[in-house]
PDB file of C-alpha atoms and ligand atoms in Angstrom:
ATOM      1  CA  UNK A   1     -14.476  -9.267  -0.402  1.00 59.00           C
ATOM      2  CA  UNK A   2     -15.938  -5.639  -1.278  1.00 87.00           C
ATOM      3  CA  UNK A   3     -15.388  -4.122  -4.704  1.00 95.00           C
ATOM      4  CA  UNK A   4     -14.583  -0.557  -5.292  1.00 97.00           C
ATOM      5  CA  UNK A   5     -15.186   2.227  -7.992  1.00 98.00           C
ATOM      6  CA  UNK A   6     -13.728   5.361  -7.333  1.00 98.00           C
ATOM      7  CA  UNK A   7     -14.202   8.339 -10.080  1.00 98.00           C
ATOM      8  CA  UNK A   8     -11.320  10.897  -8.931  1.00 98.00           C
ATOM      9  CA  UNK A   9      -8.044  11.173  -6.615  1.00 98.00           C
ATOM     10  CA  UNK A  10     -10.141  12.809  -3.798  1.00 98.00           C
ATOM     11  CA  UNK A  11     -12.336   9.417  -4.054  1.00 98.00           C
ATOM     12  CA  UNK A  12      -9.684   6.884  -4.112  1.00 98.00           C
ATOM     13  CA  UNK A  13      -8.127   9.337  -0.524  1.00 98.00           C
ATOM     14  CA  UNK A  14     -11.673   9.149   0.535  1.00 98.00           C
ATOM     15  CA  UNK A  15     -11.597   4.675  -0.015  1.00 97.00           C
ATOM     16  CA  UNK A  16      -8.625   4.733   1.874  1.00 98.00           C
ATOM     17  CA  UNK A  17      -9.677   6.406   4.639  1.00 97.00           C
ATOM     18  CA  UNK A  18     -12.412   3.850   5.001  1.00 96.00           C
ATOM     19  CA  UNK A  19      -9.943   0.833   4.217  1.00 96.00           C
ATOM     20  CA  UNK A  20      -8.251   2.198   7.103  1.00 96.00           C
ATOM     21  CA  UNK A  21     -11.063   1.853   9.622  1.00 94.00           C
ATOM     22  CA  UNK A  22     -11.109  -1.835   8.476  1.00 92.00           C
ATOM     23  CA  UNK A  23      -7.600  -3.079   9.142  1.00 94.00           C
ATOM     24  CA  UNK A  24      -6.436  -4.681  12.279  1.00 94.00           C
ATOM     25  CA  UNK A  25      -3.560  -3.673  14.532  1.00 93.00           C
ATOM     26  CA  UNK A  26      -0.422  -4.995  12.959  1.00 95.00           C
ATOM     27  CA  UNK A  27      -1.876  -5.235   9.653  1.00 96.00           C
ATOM     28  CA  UNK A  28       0.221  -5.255   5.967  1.00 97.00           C
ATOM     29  CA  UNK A  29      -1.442  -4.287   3.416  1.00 98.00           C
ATOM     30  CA  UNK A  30      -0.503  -5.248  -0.480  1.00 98.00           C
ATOM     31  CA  UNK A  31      -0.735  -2.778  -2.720  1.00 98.00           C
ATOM     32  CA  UNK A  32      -1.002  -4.262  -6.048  1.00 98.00           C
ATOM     33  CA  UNK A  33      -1.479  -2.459  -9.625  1.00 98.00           C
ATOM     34  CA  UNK A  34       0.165  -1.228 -12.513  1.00 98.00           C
ATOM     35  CA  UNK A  35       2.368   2.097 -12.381  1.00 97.00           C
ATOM     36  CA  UNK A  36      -0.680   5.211 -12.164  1.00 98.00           C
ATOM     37  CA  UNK A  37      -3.466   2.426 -10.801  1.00 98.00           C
ATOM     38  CA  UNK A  38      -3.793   4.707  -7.921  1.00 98.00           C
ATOM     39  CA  UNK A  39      -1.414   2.597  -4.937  1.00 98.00           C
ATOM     40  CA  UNK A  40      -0.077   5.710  -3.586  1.00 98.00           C
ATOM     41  CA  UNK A  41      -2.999   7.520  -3.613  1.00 98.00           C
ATOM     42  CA  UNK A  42      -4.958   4.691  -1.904  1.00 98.00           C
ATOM     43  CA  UNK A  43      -1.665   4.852   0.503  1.00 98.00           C
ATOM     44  CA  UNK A  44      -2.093   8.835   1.256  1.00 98.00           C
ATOM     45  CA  UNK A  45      -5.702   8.017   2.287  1.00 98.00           C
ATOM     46  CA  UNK A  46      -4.922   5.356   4.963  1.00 98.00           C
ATOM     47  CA  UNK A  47      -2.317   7.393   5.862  1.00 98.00           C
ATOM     48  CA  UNK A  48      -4.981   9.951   6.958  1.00 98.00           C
ATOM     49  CA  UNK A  49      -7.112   7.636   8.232  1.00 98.00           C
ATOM     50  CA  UNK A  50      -4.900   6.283  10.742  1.00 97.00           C
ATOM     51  CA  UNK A  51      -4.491   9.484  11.851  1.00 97.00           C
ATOM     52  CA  UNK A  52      -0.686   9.096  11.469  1.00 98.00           C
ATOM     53  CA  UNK A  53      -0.550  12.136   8.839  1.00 97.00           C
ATOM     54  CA  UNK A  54      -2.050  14.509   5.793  1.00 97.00           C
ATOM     55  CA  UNK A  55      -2.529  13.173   2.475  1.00 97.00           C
ATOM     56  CA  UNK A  56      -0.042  15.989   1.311  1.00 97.00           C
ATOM     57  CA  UNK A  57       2.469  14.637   3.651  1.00 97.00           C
ATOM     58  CA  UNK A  58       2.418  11.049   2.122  1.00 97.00           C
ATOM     59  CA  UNK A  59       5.084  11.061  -1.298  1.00 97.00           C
ATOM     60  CA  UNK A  60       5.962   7.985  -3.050  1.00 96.00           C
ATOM     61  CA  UNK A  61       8.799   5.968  -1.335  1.00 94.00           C
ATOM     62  CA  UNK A  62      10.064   4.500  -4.804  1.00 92.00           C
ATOM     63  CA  UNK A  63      13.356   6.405  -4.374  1.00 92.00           C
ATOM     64  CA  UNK A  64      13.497   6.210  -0.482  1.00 93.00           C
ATOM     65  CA  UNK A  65      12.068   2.569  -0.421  1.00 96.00           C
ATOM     66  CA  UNK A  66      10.340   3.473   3.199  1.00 96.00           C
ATOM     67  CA  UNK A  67       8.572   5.894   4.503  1.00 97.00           C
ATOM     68  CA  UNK A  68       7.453   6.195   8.409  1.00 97.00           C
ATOM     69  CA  UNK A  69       4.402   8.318   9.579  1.00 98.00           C
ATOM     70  CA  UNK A  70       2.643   9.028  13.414  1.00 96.00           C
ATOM     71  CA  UNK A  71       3.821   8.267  16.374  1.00 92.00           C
ATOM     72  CA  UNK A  72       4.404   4.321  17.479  1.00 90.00           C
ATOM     73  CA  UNK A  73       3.129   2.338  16.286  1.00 89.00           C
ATOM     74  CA  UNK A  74       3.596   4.064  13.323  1.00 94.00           C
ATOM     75  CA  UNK A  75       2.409   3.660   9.838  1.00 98.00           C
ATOM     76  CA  UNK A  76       4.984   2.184   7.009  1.00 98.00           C
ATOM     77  CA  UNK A  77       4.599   3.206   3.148  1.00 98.00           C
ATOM     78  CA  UNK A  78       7.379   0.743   1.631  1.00 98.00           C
ATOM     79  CA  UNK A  79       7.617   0.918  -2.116  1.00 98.00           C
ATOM     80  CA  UNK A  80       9.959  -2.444  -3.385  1.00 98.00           C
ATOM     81  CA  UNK A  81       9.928  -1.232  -7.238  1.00 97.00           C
ATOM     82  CA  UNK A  82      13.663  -0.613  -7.486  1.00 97.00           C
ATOM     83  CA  UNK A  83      15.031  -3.513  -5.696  1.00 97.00           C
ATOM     84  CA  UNK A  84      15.515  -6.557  -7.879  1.00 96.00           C
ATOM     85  CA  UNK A  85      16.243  -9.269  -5.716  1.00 97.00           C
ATOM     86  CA  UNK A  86      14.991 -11.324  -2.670  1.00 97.00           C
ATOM     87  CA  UNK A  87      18.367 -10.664  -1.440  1.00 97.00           C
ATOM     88  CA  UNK A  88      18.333  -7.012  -1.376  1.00 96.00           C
ATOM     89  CA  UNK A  89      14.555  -6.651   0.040  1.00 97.00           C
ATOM     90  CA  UNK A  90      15.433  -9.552   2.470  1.00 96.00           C
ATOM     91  CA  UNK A  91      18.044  -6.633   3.090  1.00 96.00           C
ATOM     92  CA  UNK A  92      15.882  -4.433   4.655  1.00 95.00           C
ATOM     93  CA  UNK A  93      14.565  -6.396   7.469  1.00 93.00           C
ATOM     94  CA  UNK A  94      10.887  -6.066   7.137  1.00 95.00           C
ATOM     95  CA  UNK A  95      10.189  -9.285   9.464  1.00 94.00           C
ATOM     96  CA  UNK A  96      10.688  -7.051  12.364  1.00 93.00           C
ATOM     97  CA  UNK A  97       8.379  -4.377  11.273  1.00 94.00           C
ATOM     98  CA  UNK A  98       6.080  -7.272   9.620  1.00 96.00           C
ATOM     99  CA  UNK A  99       6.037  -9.056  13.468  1.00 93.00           C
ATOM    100  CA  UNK A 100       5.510  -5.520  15.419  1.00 94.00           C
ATOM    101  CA  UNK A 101       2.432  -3.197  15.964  1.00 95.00           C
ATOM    102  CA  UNK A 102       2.610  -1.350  13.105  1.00 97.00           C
ATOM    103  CA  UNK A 103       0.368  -0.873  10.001  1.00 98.00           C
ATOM    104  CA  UNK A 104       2.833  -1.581   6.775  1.00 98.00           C
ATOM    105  CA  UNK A 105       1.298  -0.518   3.218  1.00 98.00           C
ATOM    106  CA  UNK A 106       3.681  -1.801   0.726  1.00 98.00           C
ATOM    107  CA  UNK A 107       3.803  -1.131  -2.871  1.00 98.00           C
ATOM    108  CA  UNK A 108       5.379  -4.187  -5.517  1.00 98.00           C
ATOM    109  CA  UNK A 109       5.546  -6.519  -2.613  1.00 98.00           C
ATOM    110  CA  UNK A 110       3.543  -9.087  -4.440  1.00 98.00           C
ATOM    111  CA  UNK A 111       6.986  -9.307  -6.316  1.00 98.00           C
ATOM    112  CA  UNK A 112       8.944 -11.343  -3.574  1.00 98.00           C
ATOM    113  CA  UNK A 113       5.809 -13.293  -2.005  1.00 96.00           C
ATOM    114  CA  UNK A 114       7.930 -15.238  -0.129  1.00 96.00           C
ATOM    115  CA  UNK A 115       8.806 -12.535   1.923  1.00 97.00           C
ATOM    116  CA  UNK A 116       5.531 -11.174   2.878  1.00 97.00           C
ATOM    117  CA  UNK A 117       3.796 -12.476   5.890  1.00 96.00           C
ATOM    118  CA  UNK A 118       0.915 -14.680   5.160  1.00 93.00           C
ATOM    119  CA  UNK A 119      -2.004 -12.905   7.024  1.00 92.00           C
ATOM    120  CA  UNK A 120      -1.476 -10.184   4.650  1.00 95.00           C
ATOM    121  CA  UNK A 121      -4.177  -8.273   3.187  1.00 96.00           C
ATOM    122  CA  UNK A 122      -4.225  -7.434  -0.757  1.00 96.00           C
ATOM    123  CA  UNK A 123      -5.660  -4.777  -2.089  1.00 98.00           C
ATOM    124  CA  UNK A 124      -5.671  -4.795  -6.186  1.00 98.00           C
ATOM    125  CA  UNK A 125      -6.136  -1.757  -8.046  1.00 98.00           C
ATOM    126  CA  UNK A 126      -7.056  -1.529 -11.794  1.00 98.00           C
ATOM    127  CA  UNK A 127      -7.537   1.979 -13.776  1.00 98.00           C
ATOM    128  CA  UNK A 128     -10.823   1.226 -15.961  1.00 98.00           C
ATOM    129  CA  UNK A 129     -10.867   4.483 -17.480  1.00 97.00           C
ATOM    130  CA  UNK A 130      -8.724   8.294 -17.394  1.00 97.00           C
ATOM    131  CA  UNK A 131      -9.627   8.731 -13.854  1.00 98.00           C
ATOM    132  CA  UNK A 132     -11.930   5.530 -12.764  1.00 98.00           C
ATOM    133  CA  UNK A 133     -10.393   3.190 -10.932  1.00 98.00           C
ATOM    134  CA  UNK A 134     -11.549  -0.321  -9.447  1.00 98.00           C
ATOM    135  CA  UNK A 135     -10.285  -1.086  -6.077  1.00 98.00           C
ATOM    136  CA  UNK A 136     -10.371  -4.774  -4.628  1.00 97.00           C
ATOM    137  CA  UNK A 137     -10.028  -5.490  -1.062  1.00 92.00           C
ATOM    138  CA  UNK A 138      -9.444  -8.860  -0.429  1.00 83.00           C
ATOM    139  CA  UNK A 139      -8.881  -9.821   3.081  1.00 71.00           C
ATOM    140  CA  UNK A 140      -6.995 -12.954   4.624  1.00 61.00           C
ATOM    141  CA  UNK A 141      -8.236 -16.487   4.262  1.00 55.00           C
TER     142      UNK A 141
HETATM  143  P1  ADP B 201       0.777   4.256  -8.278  1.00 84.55           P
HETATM  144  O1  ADP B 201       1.328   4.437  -6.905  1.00 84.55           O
HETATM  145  O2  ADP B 201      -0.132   3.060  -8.408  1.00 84.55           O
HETATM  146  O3  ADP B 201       1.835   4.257  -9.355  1.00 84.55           O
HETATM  147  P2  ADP B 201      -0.264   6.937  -7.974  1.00 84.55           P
HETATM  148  O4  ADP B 201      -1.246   6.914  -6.861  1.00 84.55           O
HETATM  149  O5  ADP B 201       1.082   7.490  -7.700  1.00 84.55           O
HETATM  150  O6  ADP B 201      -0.187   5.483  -8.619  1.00 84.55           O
HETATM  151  O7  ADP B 201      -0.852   7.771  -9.191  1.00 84.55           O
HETATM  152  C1  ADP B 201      -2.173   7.660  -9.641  1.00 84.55           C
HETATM  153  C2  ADP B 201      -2.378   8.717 -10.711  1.00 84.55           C
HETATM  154  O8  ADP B 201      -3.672   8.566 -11.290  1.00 84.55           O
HETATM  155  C3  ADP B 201      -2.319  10.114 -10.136  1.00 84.55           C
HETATM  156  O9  ADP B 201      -1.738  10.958 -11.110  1.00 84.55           O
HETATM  157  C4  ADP B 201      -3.783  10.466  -9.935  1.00 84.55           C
HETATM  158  O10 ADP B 201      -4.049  11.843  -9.991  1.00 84.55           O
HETATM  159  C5  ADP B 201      -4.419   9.762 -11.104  1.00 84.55           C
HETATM  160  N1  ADP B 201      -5.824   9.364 -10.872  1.00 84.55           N
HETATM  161  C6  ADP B 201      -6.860   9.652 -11.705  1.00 84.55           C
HETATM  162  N2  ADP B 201      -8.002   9.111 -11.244  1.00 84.55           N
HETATM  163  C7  ADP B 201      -7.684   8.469 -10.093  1.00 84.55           C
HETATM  164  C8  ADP B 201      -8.450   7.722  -9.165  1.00 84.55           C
HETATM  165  N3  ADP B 201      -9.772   7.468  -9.325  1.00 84.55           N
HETATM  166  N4  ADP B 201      -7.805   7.203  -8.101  1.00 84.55           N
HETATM  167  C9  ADP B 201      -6.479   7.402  -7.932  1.00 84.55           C
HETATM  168  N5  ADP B 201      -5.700   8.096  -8.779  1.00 84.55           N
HETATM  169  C10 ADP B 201      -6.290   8.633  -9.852  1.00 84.55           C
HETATM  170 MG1   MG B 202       3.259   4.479  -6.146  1.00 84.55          MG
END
């Protein structure tokens, strides 16, 4: 269960790059911190290490819930912030992109745990200063 420090953006890009080398086929990946703890940065780096697409490429899906990158099996940046209810992310069908080859990276899910598969892999965040940030890997049981 490796611990992380990272001291910059580039760092945290540079983490996720490694996280990525470290996930299995099919993988989710929870995304859990506070708004600014560095989630969509940490996205834009596994993003790029997947080789699915540039860091620069990678924007937050808050507005657009989900984003898609590469070519299949693709890479899925889902950000649940907005949605308020189990009904409306139950809504967007993630089961079927949960079950399939992708990798899913998913912002807020721990909100609706019920609806996240079970062999899912968290990954807490925590700013401990302006621009340090602690990253937690924690992989399944
Ligand atoms: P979240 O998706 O968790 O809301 P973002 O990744 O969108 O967070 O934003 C993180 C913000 O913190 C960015 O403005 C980024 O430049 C800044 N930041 C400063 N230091 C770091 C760091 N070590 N890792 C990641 N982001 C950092
Ligand atoms: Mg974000």
């Amino acid at each position: 269960m490796p611990v992380f420090r990272t001291a910059s953006e580039d760092e945290t890009i540079a983490l996720g790059e490694r996280v990525a080398g470290m996930l299995p086929r099919g993988a989710t990946v929870l995304l859990i911190g506070n708004l600014g703890a560095g989630k969509t940065t940490l996205a834009k780096g596994i993003v790029k290490g997947l080789g699915a697409a540039q860091p620069e490429e990678v924007s937050s899906p808050t507005f657009t819930l989900i984003h898609e990158y590469g070519a299949p099996p693709a890479v899925y940046h889902i950000d649940l912030y907005r949605l308020d209810s189990v009904r409306e992310v139950a809504a967007l069908g993630l089961d079927d992109v949960f079950d399939g080859p992708a990798i899913v990276l998913i912002e807020w899910g721990e909100r609706f745990p019920e609806l996240m598969p079970a062999d899912r892999i968290e990954i807490r965040l925590t700013a401990t200063g302006e621009d340090e940030r602690q990253i937690d890997v924690r992989l399944p049981q």
